[in-house]
Amino acid sequence: MVREKWGTKLGFMLAAMGSAVGLGNIWRFSFVAGNNGGGAFLLLYLAFVILLGVPLLLAEVSIGRKAESDVVGSFKKLAPNTPWYLTGFFGIASSFLILSFYAVVAGWAIFYFWNYLNGSYFTSPEVGYEGAFGQFISHSWHPIAWTALFMILTIVIVLSGVKKGIEAANKIFMPLLALILIGLAFFSLSLDGASEGVKFLFQPDWTALSDPSIYIAALGQAFFSLSLGMGAMLTYGSYLRKENKLPSAALGIGIMDTFFAVISGLVIFPAVFAFGIDPSSGPPLVFITLPSIFEQMPMGGIVGLVFFFALILASLSSSVSILEVPTAYFMRILGWTRFATSVVMGAIMFVMGIGVSLGFGIWSGVTPIGDLNILDSMDYIASNILLPLGGLSMALLIGWYFSKSEALEATDFTGSSIGQIWYYLVKFVTPVMILLIFLNKLGVI
Ligand code: TRP
């Protein structure tokens, strides 16, 4: 069977940007930053994106392009008879963990979209935004139905195989999303009390850095937001042609992703402070602040409608890349069709998603890790542990298993002086930083 390929390099770029930009930039970024003190978190996050995110992104894509296989197959091919392929299984485990909660949150976004379509701002006179949202997510089957819809949409795109649908959609909605977010940021900044939010985001409170949790949170956010460490970028890279140059692509993806995160911070935090919401209210944050902004805005109903539409598209272009990871692997291993594989994998993730959703209702007392509910626990294991471990393994493969010239060649860096910097970042800085953060969190150092 001939392996599928991207139509053009632009197609790959858009798909990879689509993968990176998603709920992670808007929903996850704002609540993680909110929980971890704002400004100090943002700085750490930016440092991680530059020092380790973009270099690793390049490493991950290059592994896929060189091996032309899925997450497990690529490691088996490039490092035969070594345990490196276990990274692939971590990646597959992460894909199940991540998509099952991602689909739940994206389902909430579809429900909001539906509400705006019906002309409602999703609030209630008795319980307000927060209460209305709480009632919705704690319902036993209502949110699950929206999760199902999102999962079906994801499966349909993945089973169509050809990335034409997503490539085309990305061209329209990425600029659209940027425009909407910039417009919203201006509005949010004009609210009374907005400056508190700007301060929160840009004026670091250095004492926040004394808590080891902030490092692991910023690391996890960098991995999650750049779709790193799981093999999604690796798998996308495996559909690239050899003649497509990688360094500029990786940089472009990193810049876009960061841009979307910072702009969403400028939408969310001014409004959070203007409306007196607690910035550390966790995952629901965005779903409570945004409707309150929209209700204040002239034509907010339409803006809300367009915003949630764009958010759904952004989520879809990300979820597709997550489902593609196990799909590519199991298709090859089981010899199933793309159709059957994506349906079965998606169905399993949906069933896991039911558990996540119930974690906000009848299972709200279930806290697998510490006081974290089901969603937060799955996210913690995947984003803060499995993804960085996956990234560590990829960095070690490129830095220590490959020869230097192989590493530079795989990334189109032969003869480049920036390539030298990249090489040492991936060989030393990335692994050391990841290890230090883990040891620090474990209380060893
Ligand atoms: N990066 C996406 C977002 O920010 C989510 C995502 C897509 C992802 N593919 C991934 C996260 C692979 C981790 C690994 O919404």
Coordinates of N, CA and C in Angstrom, one line a residue, residues 119-291:
G119 N -30.0 32.3 19.6 CA -30.1 33.6 20.1 C -30.0 33.7 21.6
S120 N -29.4 32.7 22.3 CA -29.3 32.9 23.7 C -27.8 33.0 24.1
Y121 N -27.6 33.8 25.2 CA -26.2 34.0 25.6 C -25.7 33.0 26.6
F122 N -26.6 32.0 26.8 CA -26.3 31.0 27.8 C -26.0 31.5 29.2
T123 N -27.0 32.1 29.7 CA -26.9 32.5 31.1 C -28.3 32.3 31.7
S124 N -28.5 32.5 32.9 CA -29.8 32.4 33.4 C -30.0 33.4 34.5
P125 N -31.2 34.0 34.5 CA -31.4 35.1 35.4 C -31.2 34.7 36.9
E126 N -31.5 33.4 37.2 CA -31.4 33.0 38.6 C -29.9 32.7 38.9
V127 N -29.2 31.9 38.1 CA -27.9 31.4 38.5 C -26.7 32.0 37.8
G128 N -27.0 32.9 36.8 CA -25.9 33.6 36.1 C -25.1 32.6 35.2
Y129 N -24.0 33.1 34.7 CA -23.2 32.4 33.7 C -22.6 31.1 34.3
E130 N -22.1 31.3 35.5 CA -21.4 30.2 36.1 C -22.4 29.1 36.5
G131 N -23.5 29.5 37.0 CA -24.5 28.5 37.4 C -25.1 27.8 36.2
A132 N -25.3 28.5 35.1 CA -25.9 27.9 33.9 C -25.0 26.9 33.3
F133 N -23.7 27.3 33.3 CA -22.7 26.3 32.8 C -22.6 25.1 33.7
G134 N -22.6 25.3 35.0 CA -22.5 24.2 36.0 C -23.7 23.2 35.8
Q135 N -24.9 23.8 35.6 CA -26.0 22.9 35.4 C -25.9 22.1 34.1
F136 N -25.4 22.7 33.1 CA -25.2 22.0 31.8 C -24.2 20.8 32.0
I137 N -23.0 21.1 32.5 CA -22.0 20.1 32.5 C -22.2 19.0 33.5
S138 N -23.1 19.3 34.5 CA -23.3 18.2 35.4 C -24.5 17.3 35.0
H139 N -25.2 17.7 33.9 CA -26.3 16.9 33.4 C -25.8 15.5 33.0
S140 N -26.6 14.5 33.3 CA -26.1 13.1 33.0 C -25.8 12.8 31.6
W141 N -26.7 13.2 30.6 CA -26.4 12.8 29.3 C -26.3 13.9 28.3
H142 N -26.8 15.1 28.7 CA -26.8 16.2 27.7 C -25.5 16.5 27.1
P143 N -24.4 16.8 28.0 CA -23.1 17.1 27.4 C -22.5 15.9 26.6
I144 N -22.9 14.7 27.0 CA -22.4 13.5 26.4 C -22.8 13.4 24.9
A145 N -24.1 13.9 24.7 CA -24.6 13.9 23.3 C -23.7 14.8 22.4
W146 N -23.3 15.9 23.0 CA -22.5 16.9 22.2 C -21.1 16.3 22.0
T147 N -20.6 15.6 23.0 CA -19.3 14.9 22.9 C -19.4 13.9 21.7
A148 N -20.5 13.2 21.7 CA -20.7 12.2 20.6 C -20.6 12.9 19.2
L149 N -21.3 14.0 19.1 CA -21.3 14.7 17.9 C -19.9 15.2 17.5
F150 N -19.2 15.7 18.4 CA -17.8 16.1 18.1 C -16.9 14.9 17.7
M151 N -17.1 13.8 18.4 CA -16.3 12.6 18.0 C -16.7 12.1 16.6
I152 N -17.9 12.2 16.3 CA -18.3 11.7 14.9 C -17.7 12.6 13.9
L153 N -17.7 13.9 14.1 CA -17.1 14.9 13.1 C -15.6 14.5 13.0
T154 N -15.0 14.3 14.1 CA -13.5 14.0 14.1 C -13.3 12.7 13.2
I155 N -14.1 11.7 13.5 CA -13.9 10.4 12.8 C -14.1 10.6 11.3
V156 N -15.2 11.3 11.0 CA -15.5 11.5 9.6 C -14.3 12.1 8.8
I157 N -13.6 13.1 9.4 CA -12.5 13.7 8.8 C -11.3 12.7 8.7
V158 N -11.1 12.0 9.7 CA -9.9 11.1 9.7 C -10.2 9.9 8.8
L159 N -11.4 9.5 8.7 CA -11.6 8.3 7.8 C -11.6 8.7 6.4
S160 N -11.9 10.0 6.1 CA -11.8 10.4 4.7 C -10.3 10.4 4.2
G161 N -9.4 10.3 5.2 CA -8.0 10.1 4.9 C -7.4 11.3 4.2
V162 N -7.8 11.7 3.1 CA -7.2 12.8 2.4 C -7.4 14.0 3.2
K163 N -6.4 14.8 3.4 CA -6.4 16.0 4.2 C -7.0 17.2 3.5
K164 N -7.6 16.9 2.4 CA -8.1 18.0 1.6 C -9.2 18.8 2.4
G165 N -10.1 18.1 3.0 CA -11.1 18.8 3.8 C -10.5 19.8 4.8
I166 N -9.6 19.2 5.6 CA -9.0 20.0 6.7 C -8.1 21.1 6.1
E167 N -7.3 20.7 5.1 CA -6.4 21.7 4.5 C -7.2 22.9 4.1
A168 N -8.3 22.7 3.4 CA -9.1 23.8 2.8 C -9.8 24.5 4.0
A169 N -10.3 23.8 5.0 CA -11.0 24.5 6.1 C -10.0 25.4 6.8
N170 N -8.8 24.9 7.0 CA -7.8 25.7 7.8 C -7.5 27.0 7.1
K171 N -7.5 27.0 5.8 CA -7.2 28.3 5.1 C -8.2 29.4 5.4
I172 N -9.4 29.0 5.6 CA -10.4 29.9 5.9 C -10.4 30.3 7.4
F173 N -10.4 29.3 8.2 CA -10.7 29.6 9.6 C -9.5 30.1 10.5
M174 N -8.3 29.8 10.1 CA -7.2 30.3 10.9 C -7.2 31.8 10.8
P175 N -7.2 32.4 9.6 CA -7.3 33.9 9.6 C -8.6 34.4 10.3
L176 N -9.7 33.7 10.1 CA -10.9 34.1 10.7 C -10.8 34.1 12.3
L177 N -10.3 33.1 12.8 CA -10.1 32.9 14.2 C -9.2 34.1 14.7
A178 N -8.1 34.4 14.0 CA -7.2 35.4 14.4 C -8.0 36.8 14.5
L179 N -8.7 37.0 13.4 CA -9.5 38.3 13.4 C -10.4 38.4 14.5
I180 N -11.2 37.3 14.8 CA -12.2 37.4 15.8 C -11.5 37.6 17.2
L181 N -10.4 36.9 17.4 CA -9.7 37.0 18.7 C -9.2 38.4 18.9
I182 N -8.6 39.0 17.8 CA -8.0 40.3 18.0 C -9.1 41.3 18.3
G183 N -10.2 41.2 17.6 CA -11.3 42.1 17.8 C -11.8 41.9 19.3
L184 N -11.9 40.7 19.7 CA -12.4 40.4 21.1 C -11.4 41.0 22.1
A185 N -10.1 40.9 21.8 CA -9.1 41.4 22.8 C -9.3 42.9 22.9
F186 N -9.5 43.6 21.8 CA -9.7 45.1 21.9 C -10.9 45.4 22.8
F187 N -12.0 44.6 22.6 CA -13.2 44.9 23.4 C -12.9 44.6 24.8
S188 N -12.3 43.4 25.1 CA -12.1 43.0 26.4 C -11.2 44.1 27.2
L189 N -10.2 44.6 26.4 CA -9.3 45.6 27.0 C -10.0 46.9 27.3
S190 N -11.1 47.1 26.6 CA -11.8 48.4 26.8 C -12.8 48.3 28.0
L191 N -12.9 47.2 28.6 CA -13.8 47.0 29.8 C -13.3 47.8 31.0
D192 N -14.2 48.2 31.8 CA -13.7 48.8 33.1 C -13.0 47.8 34.0
G193 N -11.9 48.1 34.4 CA -11.2 47.1 35.3 C -10.3 46.2 34.5
A194 N -10.2 46.4 33.2 CA -9.4 45.5 32.3 C -8.0 45.5 32.7
S195 N -7.5 46.7 33.2 CA -6.0 46.8 33.5 C -5.5 45.7 34.5
E196 N -6.4 45.4 35.4 CA -6.1 44.3 36.4 C -5.7 43.0 35.7
G197 N -6.5 42.7 34.6 CA -6.2 41.5 33.9 C -4.9 41.6 33.1
V198 N -4.6 42.8 32.5 CA -3.4 42.9 31.8 C -2.2 42.8 32.7
K199 N -2.4 43.4 33.9 CA -1.3 43.2 34.9 C -1.1 41.8 35.3
F200 N -2.2 41.1 35.5 CA -2.1 39.7 35.9 C -1.3 38.9 34.9
L201 N -1.5 39.2 33.6 CA -0.9 38.5 32.5 C 0.5 38.9 32.3
F202 N 0.8 40.2 32.4 CA 2.1 40.7 32.0 C 3.0 41.1 33.1
Q203 N 2.5 41.3 34.3 CA 3.3 41.7 35.4 C 3.6 40.5 36.3
P204 N 4.8 39.9 36.1 CA 5.0 38.6 36.8 C 5.1 38.8 38.3
D205 N 4.5 37.9 39.0 CA 4.6 37.9 40.5 C 5.6 36.8 40.8
W206 N 6.9 37.3 41.0 CA 8.0 36.3 41.0 C 7.9 35.2 42.1
T207 N 7.1 35.5 43.2 CA 6.9 34.5 44.2 C 6.3 33.3 43.7
A208 N 5.5 33.4 42.6 CA 4.9 32.2 42.0 C 5.9 31.2 41.6
L209 N 7.1 31.6 41.3 CA 8.2 30.7 40.8 C 8.8 29.8 41.9
S210 N 8.4 30.1 43.1 CA 9.0 29.2 44.2 C 8.2 27.9 44.3
D211 N 7.0 27.8 43.6 CA 6.3 26.6 43.7 C 6.7 25.7 42.5
P212 N 7.2 24.5 42.8 CA 7.6 23.6 41.8 C 6.5 23.2 40.8
S213 N 5.2 23.3 41.2 CA 4.1 23.0 40.3 C 4.1 23.9 39.1
I214 N 4.6 25.1 39.2 CA 4.4 26.1 38.1 C 5.3 25.6 36.9
Y215 N 6.5 25.0 37.2 CA 7.4 24.6 36.1 C 6.8 23.4 35.4
I216 N 6.2 22.5 36.1 CA 5.7 21.3 35.4 C 4.4 21.8 34.6
A217 N 3.7 22.7 35.2 CA 2.5 23.2 34.5 C 2.9 23.9 33.2
A218 N 3.9 24.7 33.2 CA 4.3 25.5 32.0 C 4.9 24.5 31.0
L219 N 5.6 23.5 31.5 CA 6.2 22.5 30.6 C 5.0 21.7 29.9
G220 N 4.1 21.3 30.7 CA 2.9 20.5 30.2 C 2.2 21.4 29.2
Q221 N 2.0 22.6 29.5 CA 1.2 23.5 28.6 C 2.0 23.7 27.3
A222 N 3.3 23.8 27.3 CA 4.1 23.9 26.1 C 3.9 22.7 25.2
F223 N 4.0 21.5 25.8 CA 3.9 20.3 25.1 C 2.4 20.2 24.5
F224 N 1.5 20.4 25.4 CA 0.1 20.3 24.9 C -0.2 21.2 23.8
S225 N 0.2 22.5 24.0 CA -0.2 23.5 23.0 C 0.5 23.2 21.6
L226 N 1.7 22.8 21.7 CA 2.4 22.5 20.4 C 2.2 21.1 19.9
S227 N 1.3 20.4 20.5 CA 1.0 19.0 20.1 C 2.2 18.1 20.1
L228 N 3.1 18.3 21.1 CA 4.4 17.7 21.1 C 4.4 16.4 22.0
G229 N 5.3 15.5 21.6 CA 5.6 14.4 22.5 C 4.7 13.2 22.4
M230 N 3.7 13.3 21.6 CA 2.8 12.2 21.5 C 2.9 11.5 20.2
G231 N 3.5 12.1 19.2 CA 3.6 11.5 17.9 C 2.7 12.1 16.9
A232 N 1.9 13.1 17.3 CA 1.0 13.6 16.3 C 1.8 14.4 15.2
M233 N 2.7 15.2 15.6 CA 3.6 15.9 14.7 C 4.5 14.9 13.9
L234 N 4.9 13.8 14.6 CA 5.7 12.8 14.0 C 4.9 12.2 12.8
T235 N 3.6 11.8 13.2 CA 2.8 11.2 12.2 C 2.5 12.1 11.0
Y236 N 2.3 13.4 11.3 CA 2.0 14.3 10.2 C 3.3 14.5 9.4
G237 N 4.5 14.5 10.1 CA 5.7 14.5 9.4 C 6.0 13.4 8.4
S238 N 5.4 12.2 8.8 CA 5.6 11.0 8.0 C 4.9 11.1 6.7
Y239 N 4.0 12.1 6.5 CA 3.3 12.2 5.2 C 3.9 13.3 4.4
L240 N 5.1 13.8 4.9 CA 5.8 14.9 4.1 C 6.7 14.3 3.1
R241 N 6.9 15.1 2.0 CA 7.9 14.7 1.1 C 9.3 15.1 1.5
K242 N 10.3 14.4 1.0 CA 11.6 14.8 1.5 C 12.0 16.2 1.1
E243 N 11.5 16.7 0.0 CA 11.9 18.0 -0.4 C 11.4 19.2 0.4
N244 N 10.4 18.9 1.2 CA 9.9 20.0 2.1 C 10.9 20.3 3.2
K245 N 11.2 21.6 3.3 CA 12.2 22.0 4.3 C 11.5 22.2 5.7
L246 N 12.2 21.7 6.7 CA 11.6 21.7 8.0 C 11.8 22.9 9.0
P247 N 13.0 23.4 9.1 CA 13.2 24.4 10.1 C 12.2 25.6 10.1
S248 N 12.0 26.2 8.9 CA 11.1 27.3 8.8 C 9.7 26.9 9.2
A249 N 9.3 25.7 8.8 CA 8.0 25.2 9.2 C 7.8 25.1 10.7
A250 N 8.8 24.5 11.4 CA 8.6 24.4 12.8 C 8.5 25.8 13.5
L251 N 9.4 26.7 13.0 CA 9.3 28.0 13.6 C 8.0 28.7 13.4
G252 N 7.5 28.6 12.1 CA 6.2 29.2 11.8 C 5.1 28.6 12.7
I253 N 5.1 27.3 12.9 CA 4.1 26.7 13.8 C 4.2 27.2 15.2
G254 N 5.4 27.3 15.7 CA 5.6 27.8 17.1 C 5.1 29.2 17.2
I255 N 5.4 30.1 16.2 CA 5.0 31.5 16.4 C 3.5 31.6 16.3
M256 N 2.9 30.9 15.4 CA 1.4 31.0 15.3 C 0.8 30.5 16.6
D257 N 1.3 29.4 17.1 CA 0.6 28.9 18.3 C 0.8 29.8 19.5
T258 N 1.9 30.5 19.7 CA 2.1 31.4 20.8 C 1.3 32.6 20.6
F259 N 1.2 33.1 19.4 CA 0.4 34.3 19.1 C -1.1 34.0 19.5
F260 N -1.6 32.9 19.2 CA -3.0 32.6 19.6 C -3.1 32.5 21.1
A261 N -2.1 31.9 21.8 CA -2.2 31.8 23.2 C -2.2 33.2 23.9
V262 N -1.3 34.1 23.4 CA -1.2 35.4 24.1 C -2.5 36.2 23.8
I263 N -2.9 36.2 22.6 CA -4.2 36.9 22.2 C -5.3 36.4 23.1
S264 N -5.4 35.1 23.2 CA -6.6 34.6 24.1 C -6.4 35.0 25.5
G265 N -5.2 35.1 26.0 CA -5.0 35.6 27.3 C -5.5 37.1 27.4
L266 N -5.3 37.8 26.4 CA -5.7 39.2 26.4 C -7.3 39.4 26.2
V267 N -7.9 38.3 25.7 CA -9.3 38.3 25.7 C -9.9 37.9 27.1
I268 N -9.3 36.9 27.6 CA -9.9 36.3 28.8 C -9.6 37.1 30.1
F269 N -8.3 37.4 30.4 CA -8.0 38.0 31.7 C -8.6 39.4 32.0
P270 N -8.6 40.3 31.0 CA -9.2 41.6 31.3 C -10.7 41.3 31.7
A271 N -11.4 40.4 31.0 CA -12.8 40.2 31.3 C -12.9 39.5 32.6
V272 N -12.0 38.6 32.9 CA -12.1 37.9 34.2 C -12.1 38.9 35.3
F273 N -11.2 39.8 35.2 CA -11.1 40.8 36.3 C -12.2 41.8 36.3
A274 N -12.6 42.2 35.1 CA -13.7 43.2 34.9 C -15.0 42.6 35.5
F275 N -15.2 41.3 35.4 CA -16.4 40.7 35.9 C -16.3 40.0 37.2
G276 N -15.1 40.3 37.8 CA -14.9 39.7 39.2 C -14.9 38.2 39.3
I277 N -14.4 37.6 38.2 CA -14.4 36.1 38.3 C -13.0 35.7 38.8
D278 N -13.0 34.5 39.5 CA -11.7 34.1 40.1 C -10.8 33.5 39.0
P279 N -9.6 34.1 38.7 CA -8.8 33.6 37.6 C -8.4 32.1 37.8
S280 N -8.5 31.6 39.0 CA -8.1 30.2 39.2 C -9.4 29.3 39.3
S281 N -10.4 29.6 38.5 CA -11.6 28.8 38.6 C -11.4 27.5 37.7
G282 N -10.3 27.3 37.1 CA -10.0 26.0 36.4 C -10.7 25.9 35.1
P283 N -10.9 24.6 34.6 CA -11.3 24.4 33.3 C -12.6 25.1 32.8
P284 N -13.5 25.5 33.7 CA -14.7 26.2 33.2 C -14.5 27.6 32.8
L285 N -13.3 28.1 33.2 CA -13.1 29.6 33.1 C -13.6 30.2 31.8
V286 N -13.1 29.7 30.7 CA -13.5 30.3 29.4 C -15.0 30.3 29.1
F287 N -15.6 29.2 29.6 CA -17.0 29.1 29.3 C -17.9 30.0 30.1
I288 N -17.3 30.6 31.2 CA -18.0 31.5 32.0 C -17.7 33.0 31.6
T289 N -16.4 33.2 31.3 CA -16.1 34.6 31.0 C -16.6 35.0 29.6
L290 N -16.4 34.2 28.6 CA -16.8 34.6 27.3 C -18.2 35.0 27.1
P291 N -19.2 34.2 27.6 CA -20.5 34.7 27.4 C -20.8 36.0 28.0

